[in-house]
Coordinates of C-alpha atoms in Angstrom, one line a residue:
M1 CA 6.0 2.9 24.1
Q2 CA 9.7 4.0 23.6
K3 CA 10.1 7.3 21.7
A4 CA 12.9 5.8 19.6
L5 CA 10.6 3.0 18.5
I6 CA 7.9 5.5 17.4
K7 CA 10.5 7.7 15.6
N8 CA 12.0 4.9 13.6
A9 CA 8.6 3.5 12.7
L10 CA 7.6 6.9 11.5
V11 CA 10.7 7.3 9.3
A12 CA 10.3 3.9 7.7
S13 CA 6.6 4.6 7.1
L14 CA 7.6 7.7 5.0
G15 CA 8.2 5.1 2.3
G16 CA 4.4 4.7 2.5
L17 CA 3.8 8.5 2.3
L18 CA 5.7 8.5 -1.0
F19 CA 3.8 5.4 -2.1
G20 CA 0.5 7.2 -1.5
F21 CA 1.6 10.5 -3.1
D22 CA 2.9 8.7 -6.2
T23 CA -0.3 6.7 -6.5
A24 CA -2.6 9.6 -6.4
V25 CA -0.7 12.5 -8.0
I26 CA -1.2 11.1 -11.5
S27 CA -5.0 11.6 -11.1
G28 CA -4.7 15.4 -11.6
T29 CA -2.6 15.0 -14.7
T30 CA -4.4 12.4 -16.8
E31 CA -6.4 14.9 -19.0
A32 CA -3.3 17.1 -19.7
I33 CA -1.1 14.1 -20.4
K34 CA -3.7 12.7 -22.8
A35 CA -3.8 16.0 -24.6
T36 CA -0.1 16.6 -24.6
Y37 CA 0.8 13.3 -26.2
S38 CA -2.5 12.7 -28.1
L39 CA -3.4 9.5 -26.3
D40 CA -6.6 7.5 -26.6
S41 CA -8.3 5.9 -23.6
K42 CA -6.2 2.7 -24.0
L43 CA -2.9 4.5 -24.1
L44 CA -3.9 6.7 -21.2
G45 CA -4.7 3.6 -19.2
F46 CA -1.3 2.1 -20.1
T47 CA 0.4 5.4 -19.1
V48 CA -1.2 5.2 -15.7
A49 CA -0.5 1.5 -15.5
S50 CA 3.2 1.9 -16.4
A51 CA 4.0 2.8 -12.8
L52 CA 2.0 -0.3 -11.7
I53 CA 4.1 -2.5 -13.9
G54 CA 7.1 -1.1 -12.1
T55 CA 5.5 -1.9 -8.7
I56 CA 5.2 -5.6 -9.7
I57 CA 8.9 -5.8 -10.6
G58 CA 9.9 -3.7 -7.6
A59 CA 7.9 -5.9 -5.2
I60 CA 9.5 -9.0 -6.7
G61 CA 13.0 -7.7 -6.9
I62 CA 13.4 -6.0 -3.5
S63 CA 13.1 -9.2 -1.3
K64 CA 16.6 -10.5 -2.1
P65 CA 18.5 -7.2 -1.6
S66 CA 16.6 -6.6 1.6
D67 CA 17.5 -10.1 2.8
R68 CA 21.2 -9.8 1.7
Y69 CA 22.0 -6.2 2.5
G70 CA 19.4 -5.4 5.1
R71 CA 16.1 -3.5 5.4
K72 CA 17.8 -0.1 5.9
K73 CA 19.9 -0.2 2.7
A74 CA 16.9 -1.3 0.7
L75 CA 15.0 1.7 2.0
F76 CA 17.9 4.0 0.9
L77 CA 17.7 2.6 -2.6
L78 CA 14.0 3.2 -2.8
A79 CA 14.3 6.8 -1.6
V80 CA 16.8 7.4 -4.5
F81 CA 14.3 5.8 -7.0
Y82 CA 11.5 8.1 -5.7
L83 CA 13.7 11.2 -6.1
V84 CA 14.9 10.4 -9.6
S85 CA 11.5 9.4 -10.8
A86 CA 9.9 12.6 -9.6
L87 CA 12.5 14.8 -11.2
G88 CA 12.4 12.8 -14.4
C89 CA 8.6 13.0 -14.7
G90 CA 8.7 16.7 -14.2
F91 CA 11.2 17.2 -17.0
A92 CA 10.1 14.4 -19.3
W93 CA 10.9 15.3 -22.9
D94 CA 8.5 12.9 -24.6
W95 CA 5.9 10.2 -23.8
Y96 CA 8.5 7.4 -23.7
S97 CA 10.7 9.2 -21.1
L98 CA 7.5 9.9 -19.0
L99 CA 6.8 6.1 -19.1
A100 CA 10.3 5.3 -18.1
F101 CA 10.3 7.6 -15.1
R102 CA 6.8 6.5 -14.0
F103 CA 8.1 3.0 -14.2
L104 CA 11.0 3.9 -12.0
G105 CA 8.6 5.4 -9.5
G106 CA 6.6 2.2 -9.6
L107 CA 9.8 0.2 -8.7
A108 CA 10.0 2.4 -5.6
V109 CA 6.4 2.0 -4.7
G110 CA 6.5 -1.8 -5.1
G111 CA 9.6 -2.0 -3.1
A112 CA 8.3 0.3 -0.3
S113 CA 5.1 -1.8 -0.1
V114 CA 7.4 -4.7 0.9
V115 CA 10.1 -3.2 3.0
S116 CA 8.4 -0.4 5.0
P117 CA 5.8 -2.6 6.8
M118 CA 8.3 -5.5 7.1
Y119 CA 10.9 -3.3 8.8
I120 CA 8.3 -1.8 11.2
A121 CA 6.9 -5.3 12.0
E122 CA 10.5 -6.5 12.8
I123 CA 11.2 -3.7 15.3
S124 CA 7.8 -3.8 17.0
P125 CA 6.6 -5.7 20.1
A126 CA 3.4 -7.8 19.6
A127 CA 1.2 -5.6 21.7
S128 CA 1.7 -2.5 19.5
R129 CA 2.7 -4.1 16.2
G130 CA -0.7 -3.5 14.6
R131 CA -0.7 0.2 15.3
L132 CA 3.0 0.7 14.3
V133 CA 2.8 -1.2 11.0
A134 CA -0.5 0.6 10.3
L135 CA 1.7 3.8 10.3
T136 CA 2.6 2.7 6.8
Q137 CA -1.0 2.8 5.8
F138 CA -1.5 6.1 7.6
N139 CA 1.3 7.6 5.6
I140 CA 0.0 6.1 2.4
V141 CA -3.3 7.9 2.9
L142 CA -1.6 11.0 4.1
G143 CA 0.4 10.9 0.9
I144 CA -2.8 10.5 -1.1
L145 CA -4.4 13.5 0.6
L146 CA -1.2 15.6 0.1
A147 CA -1.2 14.6 -3.6
Y148 CA -4.9 15.6 -4.1
L149 CA -4.3 18.9 -2.2
S150 CA -1.1 19.6 -4.1
N151 CA -2.9 19.0 -7.5
W152 CA -5.8 21.3 -6.4
L153 CA -3.5 24.1 -5.3
I154 CA -1.3 23.9 -8.4
T155 CA -4.5 24.0 -10.6
M156 CA -5.6 27.2 -8.8
C157 CA -2.2 28.8 -9.8
H158 CA -3.1 28.4 -13.5
L159 CA 0.3 27.4 -14.7
G160 CA -0.9 26.3 -18.1
E161 CA 1.2 23.7 -19.9
L162 CA 3.6 23.4 -17.0
E163 CA 0.8 22.5 -14.6
W164 CA 1.0 18.7 -14.9
R165 CA 4.8 18.7 -14.8
V166 CA 4.8 20.6 -11.5
M167 CA 2.2 18.2 -10.1
L168 CA 4.5 15.2 -10.8
G169 CA 7.9 16.9 -10.1
I170 CA 7.0 18.2 -6.6
E171 CA 7.3 14.7 -5.2
A172 CA 11.1 15.2 -5.2
F173 CA 10.8 17.3 -2.0
P174 CA 9.4 14.6 0.3
A175 CA 11.6 12.0 -1.4
A176 CA 14.7 14.0 -0.4
I177 CA 13.5 14.3 3.2
F178 CA 12.9 10.6 3.4
Y179 CA 16.4 9.9 2.1
F180 CA 18.2 12.1 4.7
L181 CA 16.0 10.9 7.6
L182 CA 17.0 7.3 6.9
F183 CA 20.5 8.1 8.2
T184 CA 18.9 8.4 11.7
T185 CA 17.3 4.9 11.7
P186 CA 18.9 1.6 12.8
E187 CA 18.9 -1.7 11.0
S188 CA 16.2 -4.3 11.8
P189 CA 17.3 -6.3 14.9
R190 CA 15.6 -9.4 13.5
W191 CA 17.6 -9.2 10.4
L192 CA 20.8 -8.6 12.4
L193 CA 20.1 -11.7 14.5
A194 CA 19.5 -13.7 11.4
Q195 CA 23.0 -12.6 10.2
G196 CA 24.6 -13.6 13.6
K197 CA 25.2 -10.0 14.7
Q198 CA 23.8 -10.5 18.2
Q199 CA 25.5 -7.6 19.9
Q200 CA 24.3 -5.0 17.4
A201 CA 20.8 -6.4 17.6
R202 CA 20.8 -6.3 21.4
E203 CA 21.9 -2.6 21.4
I204 CA 19.2 -1.7 19.0
L205 CA 16.4 -3.6 20.8
T206 CA 17.5 -2.1 24.1
R207 CA 17.1 1.4 22.6
L208 CA 13.7 0.6 21.1
H209 CA 12.2 -1.3 24.1
S210 CA 12.6 -1.7 27.8
E211 CA 15.5 -4.0 28.9
Q212 CA 13.2 -6.8 29.9
T213 CA 11.2 -6.6 26.6
A214 CA 14.5 -6.5 24.6
Q215 CA 15.7 -9.7 26.3
E216 CA 12.4 -11.5 25.7
E217 CA 12.4 -10.4 22.1
I218 CA 16.0 -11.7 21.6
I219 CA 15.2 -15.1 23.1
S220 CA 12.0 -15.4 21.0
I221 CA 13.7 -14.4 17.8
Q222 CA 16.7 -16.6 18.3
K223 CA 14.4 -19.6 18.9
A224 CA 12.5 -18.8 15.8
I225 CA 15.7 -18.5 13.8
E226 CA 17.0 -21.8 15.1
Q227 CA 13.8 -23.5 14.1
D228 CA 13.9 -21.7 10.7
K229 CA 17.4 -23.0 9.9
A230 CA 16.1 -26.5 9.5
N231 CA 13.7 -25.1 6.9
Q232 CA 16.1 -22.8 5.1
Q233 CA 16.5 -25.1 2.2
A234 CA 12.8 -25.8 1.9
P235 CA 11.2 -24.2 -1.2
F236 CA 8.9 -21.2 -0.6
Y237 CA 6.1 -22.8 -2.6
C238 CA 5.5 -26.1 -0.7
S239 CA 2.6 -27.7 1.1
G240 CA 3.9 -26.5 4.5
N241 CA 3.5 -22.8 3.4
T242 CA 0.2 -23.2 1.6
R243 CA -2.0 -21.5 4.2
P244 CA 0.0 -18.2 4.6
I245 CA 0.6 -18.1 0.8
L246 CA -3.1 -18.4 0.0
L247 CA -4.0 -15.9 2.7
A248 CA -1.5 -13.3 1.3
I249 CA -2.7 -13.8 -2.2
A250 CA -6.4 -13.5 -1.2
I251 CA -6.2 -10.4 0.9
A252 CA -4.0 -8.6 -1.7
A253 CA -6.3 -9.6 -4.7
F254 CA -9.4 -8.5 -2.9
N255 CA -7.8 -5.2 -2.0
Q256 CA -7.7 -4.2 -5.7
L257 CA -10.9 -6.0 -6.8
S258 CA -12.7 -3.4 -4.7
G259 CA -11.7 -0.9 -7.4
I260 CA -9.7 1.3 -4.9
N261 CA -6.8 2.1 -7.2
A262 CA -9.1 2.8 -10.2
I263 CA -10.9 5.4 -8.0
L264 CA -7.7 6.9 -6.6
Y265 CA -6.1 7.2 -10.1
Y266 CA -9.3 8.4 -11.8
A267 CA -11.2 10.2 -9.0
P268 CA -11.5 13.5 -11.0
S269 CA -12.6 11.6 -14.1
V270 CA -15.3 9.8 -12.0
F271 CA -16.6 13.0 -10.7
K272 CA -16.6 14.6 -14.1
M273 CA -18.7 11.6 -15.3
A274 CA -21.1 12.6 -12.6
G275 CA -21.3 16.2 -13.8
A276 CA -18.6 18.0 -11.9
G277 CA -16.3 20.7 -13.5
T278 CA -12.5 20.4 -13.5
E279 CA -11.7 22.5 -10.4
S280 CA -14.7 21.1 -8.6
A281 CA -13.6 17.5 -9.4
L282 CA -10.1 18.1 -8.0
G283 CA -11.7 19.7 -4.9
Q284 CA -13.9 16.7 -4.4
S285 CA -10.8 14.5 -4.8
A286 CA -9.3 16.3 -1.9
I287 CA -12.4 15.5 0.2
I288 CA -11.8 11.8 -0.7
G289 CA -8.2 12.1 0.5
L290 CA -9.3 13.7 3.8
T291 CA -11.9 11.0 4.4
N292 CA -9.2 8.3 3.7
L293 CA -7.0 9.9 6.3
I294 CA -9.6 10.3 9.0
F295 CA -10.9 6.7 8.8
T296 CA -7.3 5.3 8.7
M297 CA -6.5 7.2 11.9
L298 CA -9.6 5.8 13.5
A299 CA -8.7 2.2 12.4
M300 CA -5.2 2.7 13.7
T301 CA -6.4 3.5 17.2
I302 CA -8.5 0.3 17.5
I303 CA -6.7 -2.3 15.3
D304 CA -4.9 -3.9 18.2
R305 CA -8.0 -3.9 20.3
F306 CA -10.7 -4.9 17.8
G307 CA -8.4 -7.1 15.7
R308 CA -7.8 -7.4 12.0
K309 CA -10.8 -9.6 11.2
K310 CA -13.5 -7.4 12.7
L311 CA -12.1 -4.4 10.8
M312 CA -12.2 -6.4 7.6
L313 CA -15.8 -7.5 8.3
I314 CA -17.0 -3.9 8.8
G315 CA -15.1 -2.7 5.8
S316 CA -16.5 -5.4 3.6
L317 CA -20.1 -4.5 4.5
G318 CA -19.3 -0.8 3.8
Y319 CA -17.8 -1.7 0.4
L320 CA -21.0 -3.6 -0.6
A321 CA -23.3 -0.7 0.4
S322 CA -21.3 2.1 -1.2
L323 CA -20.3 0.4 -4.4
S324 CA -23.9 -0.7 -4.9
L325 CA -25.1 2.9 -4.4
A326 CA -22.5 4.2 -6.9
A327 CA -23.5 1.6 -9.5
A328 CA -27.2 2.4 -9.0
A329 CA -26.6 6.1 -9.5
F330 CA -24.7 5.6 -12.8
F331 CA -27.3 3.2 -14.1
Y332 CA -30.1 5.6 -13.2
Y333 CA -28.6 8.8 -14.4
G334 CA -26.5 7.5 -17.3
Q335 CA -25.0 10.5 -19.1
N336 CA -27.5 13.0 -17.7
F337 CA -26.5 13.7 -14.1
S338 CA -28.4 16.2 -12.1
A339 CA -26.9 18.1 -9.1
L340 CA -28.6 15.5 -6.9
G341 CA -27.1 12.6 -8.9
G342 CA -23.6 14.1 -8.5
E343 CA -24.1 14.4 -4.8
V344 CA -25.2 10.8 -4.6
V345 CA -22.0 9.7 -6.4
L346 CA -19.8 11.9 -4.1
A347 CA -21.5 10.4 -1.0
A348 CA -21.1 6.9 -2.3
I349 CA -17.4 7.4 -3.1
I350 CA -16.8 9.0 0.3
A351 CA -18.5 6.0 2.0
F352 CA -16.4 3.6 -0.1
I353 CA -13.2 5.3 0.8
A354 CA -14.2 5.3 4.5
A355 CA -14.9 1.5 4.3
H356 CA -11.6 0.9 2.6
A357 CA -9.6 3.0 5.1
F358 CA -11.3 1.3 8.1
G359 CA -11.0 -2.2 6.7
Q360 CA -8.7 -3.4 3.9
G361 CA -6.5 -0.3 3.9
A362 CA -5.6 -0.5 7.6
V363 CA -5.3 -4.3 7.7
I364 CA -3.6 -5.5 4.5
W365 CA 0.1 -4.6 5.1
V366 CA -0.2 -5.5 8.8
F367 CA -1.7 -8.9 8.1
I368 CA 0.7 -9.9 5.4
S369 CA 3.7 -8.8 7.5
E370 CA 2.5 -11.1 10.3
I371 CA 1.7 -14.5 8.7
F372 CA 5.1 -15.6 7.4
P373 CA 8.1 -16.9 9.4
T374 CA 11.3 -14.7 9.6
H375 CA 13.2 -16.5 6.9
L376 CA 10.2 -16.3 4.5
R377 CA 8.9 -12.9 5.5
A378 CA 10.6 -10.9 2.8
R379 CA 9.4 -13.3 0.1
G380 CA 6.0 -13.5 1.6
Q381 CA 5.6 -9.8 1.8
S382 CA 6.9 -9.7 -1.8
L383 CA 4.3 -12.2 -2.9
G384 CA 1.4 -10.2 -1.3
S385 CA 2.7 -7.0 -2.8
V386 CA 3.2 -8.5 -6.3
T387 CA -0.4 -9.9 -6.2
H388 CA -1.6 -6.5 -5.1
W389 CA 0.2 -4.6 -7.9
I390 CA -0.7 -7.1 -10.6
M391 CA -4.3 -6.6 -9.7
A392 CA -3.9 -2.9 -9.4
A393 CA -2.3 -2.7 -12.9
A394 CA -5.1 -4.8 -14.4
I395 CA -7.9 -2.7 -12.7
S396 CA -6.3 0.7 -13.5
W397 CA -5.4 -0.2 -17.1
T398 CA -8.9 -1.4 -17.9
F399 CA -11.0 1.2 -16.1
P400 CA -10.9 4.0 -18.8
P401 CA -11.8 1.8 -21.9
V402 CA -14.3 -0.4 -20.0
A403 CA -16.1 2.6 -18.4
E404 CA -16.1 4.3 -21.8
K405 CA -17.6 1.3 -23.6
L406 CA -20.0 -0.2 -21.0
G407 CA -20.5 2.7 -18.6
A408 CA -19.4 3.3 -15.0
G409 CA -22.4 1.5 -13.6
W410 CA -21.2 -1.9 -14.8
V411 CA -17.7 -1.2 -13.5
F412 CA -19.0 -0.4 -10.0
A413 CA -21.4 -3.3 -10.1
F414 CA -18.5 -5.7 -10.8
Y415 CA -16.5 -4.2 -7.8
A416 CA -19.5 -4.7 -5.6
A417 CA -19.8 -8.4 -6.6
M418 CA -16.2 -9.0 -5.8
M419 CA -16.7 -7.5 -2.3
A420 CA -19.5 -9.9 -1.7
V421 CA -16.9 -12.7 -2.3
Q422 CA -14.5 -10.9 0.1
L423 CA -17.1 -10.8 2.8
Y424 CA -17.5 -14.6 2.5
W425 CA -13.7 -15.1 2.7
V426 CA -13.4 -12.9 5.8
V427 CA -16.2 -14.8 7.6
T428 CA -15.1 -18.3 6.7
V429 CA -11.3 -18.3 6.1
M430 CA -9.4 -15.3 7.5
P431 CA -7.7 -15.9 10.9
E432 CA -7.2 -13.3 13.7
T433 CA -3.6 -12.3 14.5
K434 CA -4.0 -9.5 17.0
G435 CA -1.8 -9.5 20.1
I436 CA 0.1 -12.7 19.0
A437 CA 3.9 -12.8 18.7
L438 CA 5.1 -13.3 15.2
E439 CA 6.7 -16.6 16.0
D440 CA 3.4 -17.9 17.6
I441 CA 1.3 -16.9 14.6
Q442 CA 3.4 -19.2 12.3
K443 CA 2.9 -22.1 14.8
Q444 CA -0.9 -21.6 14.7
L445 CA -1.0 -21.4 10.9
A446 CA 1.2 -24.5 10.6
A447 CA -1.2 -26.3 12.9
A448 CA -4.2 -25.2 10.9
N449 CA -2.4 -26.2 7.7
N450 CA -1.7 -29.7 9.0
T451 CA -5.3 -30.0 10.2
A452 CA -6.6 -29.1 6.7
R453 CA -4.5 -31.8 5.2

C-alpha cells in the first residue's frame, strides 16, 4: 500500500478523532455544568443533546458543499468549526452561549461523519478500502479515549470551577493540528473526475496507487460516472434507490438503539449509579475508552478478510449478552450496589464496548460509504449520518430523565431488545460488501432491488 495513500487517509480520519473527542469529552463535565447553571435532568439532557442537534444539521448540510466545492474544502470548513466550538465552550459566558458553541461543534461532528469516510473511500482501492475507511472509526475511538484520559487527568489537577471549561476547551489543540495538516492532502480523485478534471485526478491517483492500479481506477470511475449521468436528474428518493436507502437507515438507527452514545456521554454517571466515586468513575471511563480502541484495532485488521457481515453478527451477539447482564445487575441491586455489583456493571459495560467496537463501530461508516453510487454517495452518506444523529439525540436526551424515573435496568433492557432486532436484520437482510469495487456493489444492489420488486 502506497505511503501517500495511508498518510492522506490518516489526515482525513483526524476529522473522526475530533468527532470522538467531542462526543466523549462532555461526559466529564455534566455534573459541573448541571451545578453551574442549576439544570434539572431534562435540561441537562438537552444540553448534551444540543451538540447532537447540530450533528443532524451538519450531516444534512455538508453534502451539497462537498459536492460543489470538493471534499477537501469541506474538511477545512469542519476543522474551523471544531476550533471555534472548543474555544467558545471553554470561554462560555452563560448557558445559552455554551449551547451555541456545543451546537457549532455538533455541526462539525455531523459533517465529519459524512465527509471523512467518504473522502477515504474515494481515494482507496477495493482490496484495502475497509481498513482505510475504518481509520475514521479508529480515530473516533482514539478521540474518545483521549477525551476520557484528558478529563481524568484534568480532574486530578483539582482546578475547581475552571475544571469543566478546561475539559471542553482543550479540544482546540487537535482541531488546529487537523486544520494545518489538511494543506498536505489532495482533493478526491473521484470528485475531480466527476468535475471533468481528468489530468488532476490522474496525477493524484498515480501518487496514491501504482501506475497500473491508477489506470484501472480511472477507467472504472469514468464508466461509473458515464452511467451515472443518465441518472443525474433522477430523485434520490425513488424506487431504484430503495435498497441502499433502507440499508443506510437501518444500520445507522441500530447503531444508536444499542445505547452506545448514552453510555459514552454518561459513562461516569452510569458508574456512579453502580456505586463508584467521582474519580473512580472517570478512571473507569478511561478503561472503557481503552477497550474501545483495542477492539477497534482488532476489527480493522480483519474487516477486509472476515467481511462486514460477520463482524456485525459477532457484535450483535456481544451486545445481547452484555446489555442483558447490565440490565440484570441494575434490576437485582437497584439503589444498593455492593462492590461486586459495581464490578459486574463495569464488566458488562466493557463487554458492551468491545462488542460495539468489533461490530457496529468498525462497520457502520465503511458500509454506508460503499452502498451508494458516486453521484449519490454524498447524499447517501448524509442520510446515514442524519439517521445516526437523530437517534443519538433522542437516546442521549432521554437517558437522564428515563433512568431517573424508571431505573437504569429498564433502559438497558430496552437496548438489549433492540439488539435482538438488529441480529435478525444482520442475518436476513444485510449484504456483504468486502473486496467488491464500489461500482460493482451498486450493480449488485440494483439487481437485488429489481428482484425484490
